[in-house]
mmCIF file of C-alpha atoms in Angstrom:
data_model
loop_
_atom_site.group_PDB
_atom_site.id
_atom_site.type_symbol
_atom_site.label_atom_id
_atom_site.label_comp_id
_atom_site.label_asym_id
_atom_site.label_seq_id
_atom_site.Cartn_x
_atom_site.Cartn_y
_atom_site.Cartn_z
ATOM 1 C CA MET A 3 0.000 0.000 0.000
ATOM 2 C CA LYS A 4 2.857 2.376 0.822
ATOM 3 C CA LYS A 5 4.332 1.825 -2.650
ATOM 4 C CA VAL A 6 1.042 2.778 -4.321
ATOM 5 C CA VAL A 7 0.762 5.950 -2.246
ATOM 6 C CA THR A 8 4.388 6.820 -2.939
ATOM 7 C CA VAL A 9 3.939 6.325 -6.690
ATOM 8 C CA LEU A 10 0.737 8.387 -6.729
ATOM 9 C CA MET A 11 2.347 11.190 -4.719
ATOM 10 C CA THR A 12 5.361 11.208 -7.052
ATOM 11 C CA ILE A 13 3.130 11.441 -10.121
ATOM 12 C CA TRP A 14 1.109 14.236 -8.521
ATOM 13 C CA ILE A 15 4.230 16.229 -7.564
ATOM 14 C CA VAL A 16 5.834 15.863 -10.998
ATOM 15 C CA SER A 17 2.650 16.796 -12.850
ATOM 16 C CA SER A 18 1.965 19.807 -10.622
ATOM 17 C CA CYS A 19 5.408 21.223 -11.432
ATOM 18 C CA ALA A 20 4.634 21.202 -15.151
ATOM 19 C CA THR A 21 1.587 23.454 -15.044
ATOM 20 C CA ILE A 22 3.382 26.675 -16.009
ATOM 21 C CA PRO A 23 4.434 26.688 -19.679
ATOM 22 C CA THR A 24 8.050 27.326 -20.615
ATOM 23 C CA THR A 25 7.267 29.468 -23.658
ATOM 24 C CA SER A 26 4.750 32.141 -24.487
ATOM 25 C CA ARG A 27 1.686 31.083 -26.437
ATOM 26 C CA PHE A 28 2.277 34.174 -28.592
ATOM 27 C CA ASP A 29 5.072 33.537 -31.050
ATOM 28 C CA VAL A 30 6.254 34.693 -34.440
ATOM 29 C CA ILE A 31 4.771 31.608 -36.098
ATOM 30 C CA SER A 32 1.218 32.149 -34.815
ATOM 31 C CA ILE A 33 1.235 35.953 -35.098
ATOM 32 C CA SER A 34 2.371 37.950 -38.104
ATOM 33 C CA ILE A 35 2.126 41.590 -39.095
ATOM 34 C CA GLY A 36 -0.990 42.181 -41.163
ATOM 35 C CA ILE A 37 -3.217 39.671 -39.348
ATOM 36 C CA HIS A 38 -6.751 40.848 -38.572
ATOM 37 C CA LYS A 39 -7.761 41.661 -34.977
ATOM 38 C CA GLU A 40 -10.704 39.246 -35.132
ATOM 39 C CA ASP A 41 -8.305 36.361 -35.889
ATOM 40 C CA ILE A 42 -6.286 37.231 -32.784
ATOM 41 C CA LEU A 43 -9.430 37.354 -30.646
ATOM 42 C CA LYS A 44 -10.587 33.968 -31.978
ATOM 43 C CA GLU A 45 -7.208 32.379 -31.299
ATOM 44 C CA PHE A 46 -6.289 33.957 -27.943
ATOM 45 C CA GLY A 47 -9.561 35.194 -26.463
ATOM 46 C CA ARG A 48 -10.233 38.445 -24.682
ATOM 47 C CA PRO A 49 -7.211 40.529 -23.677
ATOM 48 C CA PHE A 50 -6.271 41.403 -20.116
ATOM 49 C CA MET A 51 -6.529 45.102 -20.953
ATOM 50 C CA TYR A 52 -6.975 47.290 -24.039
ATOM 51 C CA ASP A 53 -6.728 50.877 -25.325
ATOM 52 C CA ILE A 54 -8.755 52.338 -28.185
ATOM 53 C CA TYR A 55 -8.281 55.792 -29.722
ATOM 54 C CA ILE A 56 -8.213 57.725 -33.018
ATOM 55 C CA LYS A 57 -4.910 59.075 -34.355
ATOM 56 C CA GLU A 58 -4.578 60.900 -37.663
ATOM 57 C CA GLY A 59 -7.946 59.538 -38.788
ATOM 58 C CA LYS A 60 -6.993 55.912 -38.030
ATOM 59 C CA SER A 61 -8.631 53.700 -35.432
ATOM 60 C CA ILE A 62 -5.865 52.506 -33.085
ATOM 61 C CA GLU A 63 -6.414 49.526 -30.799
ATOM 62 C CA VAL A 64 -3.849 48.133 -28.386
ATOM 63 C CA LEU A 65 -4.502 44.731 -26.810
ATOM 64 C CA TYR A 66 -2.556 43.522 -23.764
ATOM 65 C CA TYR A 67 -2.304 39.854 -22.805
ATOM 66 C CA LYS A 68 -0.572 38.546 -19.654
ATOM 67 C CA GLU A 69 0.557 34.982 -19.049
ATOM 68 C CA PRO A 70 2.829 33.087 -16.655
ATOM 69 C CA VAL A 71 5.960 31.513 -18.130
ATOM 70 C CA ARG A 72 8.673 29.450 -16.422
ATOM 71 C CA VAL A 73 12.286 29.874 -17.534
ATOM 72 C CA ALA A 74 15.010 27.789 -15.837
ATOM 73 C CA ASN A 75 12.615 27.177 -12.940
ATOM 74 C CA CYS A 76 12.059 30.919 -12.443
ATOM 75 C CA PRO A 77 8.489 32.214 -12.848
ATOM 76 C CA TYR A 78 7.854 35.244 -15.046
ATOM 77 C CA ILE A 79 4.807 37.195 -16.149
ATOM 78 C CA VAL A 80 4.984 37.980 -19.870
ATOM 79 C CA THR A 81 2.960 40.894 -21.219
ATOM 80 C CA THR A 82 2.251 40.719 -24.942
ATOM 81 C CA THR A 83 1.179 43.995 -26.549
ATOM 82 C CA LEU A 84 -0.500 44.005 -29.966
ATOM 83 C CA TYR A 85 -0.917 47.312 -31.851
ATOM 84 C CA PHE A 86 -3.634 47.508 -34.527
ATOM 85 C CA GLU A 87 -4.447 50.240 -37.059
ATOM 86 C CA ASN A 88 -7.930 49.857 -38.517
ATOM 87 C CA SER A 89 -8.063 46.293 -37.099
ATOM 88 C CA ILE A 90 -4.818 45.180 -38.838
ATOM 89 C CA LEU A 91 -1.791 44.202 -36.692
ATOM 90 C CA GLN A 92 1.061 46.683 -37.120
ATOM 91 C CA LYS A 93 3.326 45.908 -34.149
ATOM 92 C CA PHE A 94 3.866 43.064 -31.661
ATOM 93 C CA THR A 95 5.984 43.409 -28.491
ATOM 94 C CA GLN A 96 6.625 41.356 -25.358
ATOM 95 C CA LYS A 97 8.011 42.279 -21.950
ATOM 96 C CA ASP A 98 8.653 40.051 -18.974
ATOM 97 C CA ARG A 99 8.807 40.518 -15.226
ATOM 98 C CA LEU A 100 10.354 38.080 -12.756
ATOM 99 C CA ILE A 101 7.946 37.017 -10.028
ATOM 100 C CA LYS A 102 9.551 36.904 -6.617
ATOM 101 C CA ASP A 103 8.090 34.259 -4.315
ATOM 102 C CA PHE A 104 7.777 36.496 -1.292
ATOM 103 C CA GLU A 105 8.078 40.231 -1.586
ATOM 104 C CA ILE A 106 8.166 41.796 1.853
ATOM 105 C CA HIS A 107 7.452 45.501 1.924
ATOM 106 C CA LYS A 108 9.190 47.344 4.745
ATOM 107 C CA ASP A 109 6.154 49.619 5.130
ATOM 108 C CA SER A 110 3.911 46.695 5.997
ATOM 109 C CA ILE A 111 6.175 45.497 8.844
ATOM 110 C CA LYS A 112 5.964 47.506 12.032
#
C-alpha cells in the first residue's frame, strides 16, 4: 500500500510542477504583421486590458495579454502587446517581469 501511495504522490508532484508553460503562447509563427484583430481574438480570447483611440484619422487599438511563463525554474509574467491600425496588426511586443516568491514591503512590517 505504501508503494502505491508513494507512486501516486510522485506522479502528482511531478505533474503539478509542469503546469506553467516554458514558452509564451504568442510567437512569431502564430502571429504575423498584417493579421486581422478578429483572428487574434478567436485564437487567444479576450485581452487582459486594451486601449482604443483615433490618431490621424486611423482607429488605433492596443490589446494587452498577460501569461505566466517558467524559464530555468524561475516564474515570469509575460505581457504581450498588440498594436492595430484599422483592425490590422502593425506591431507586436513582449516584456517580462520576474515574479519573486515572497516580496516583503518594509512599510507593511511595524
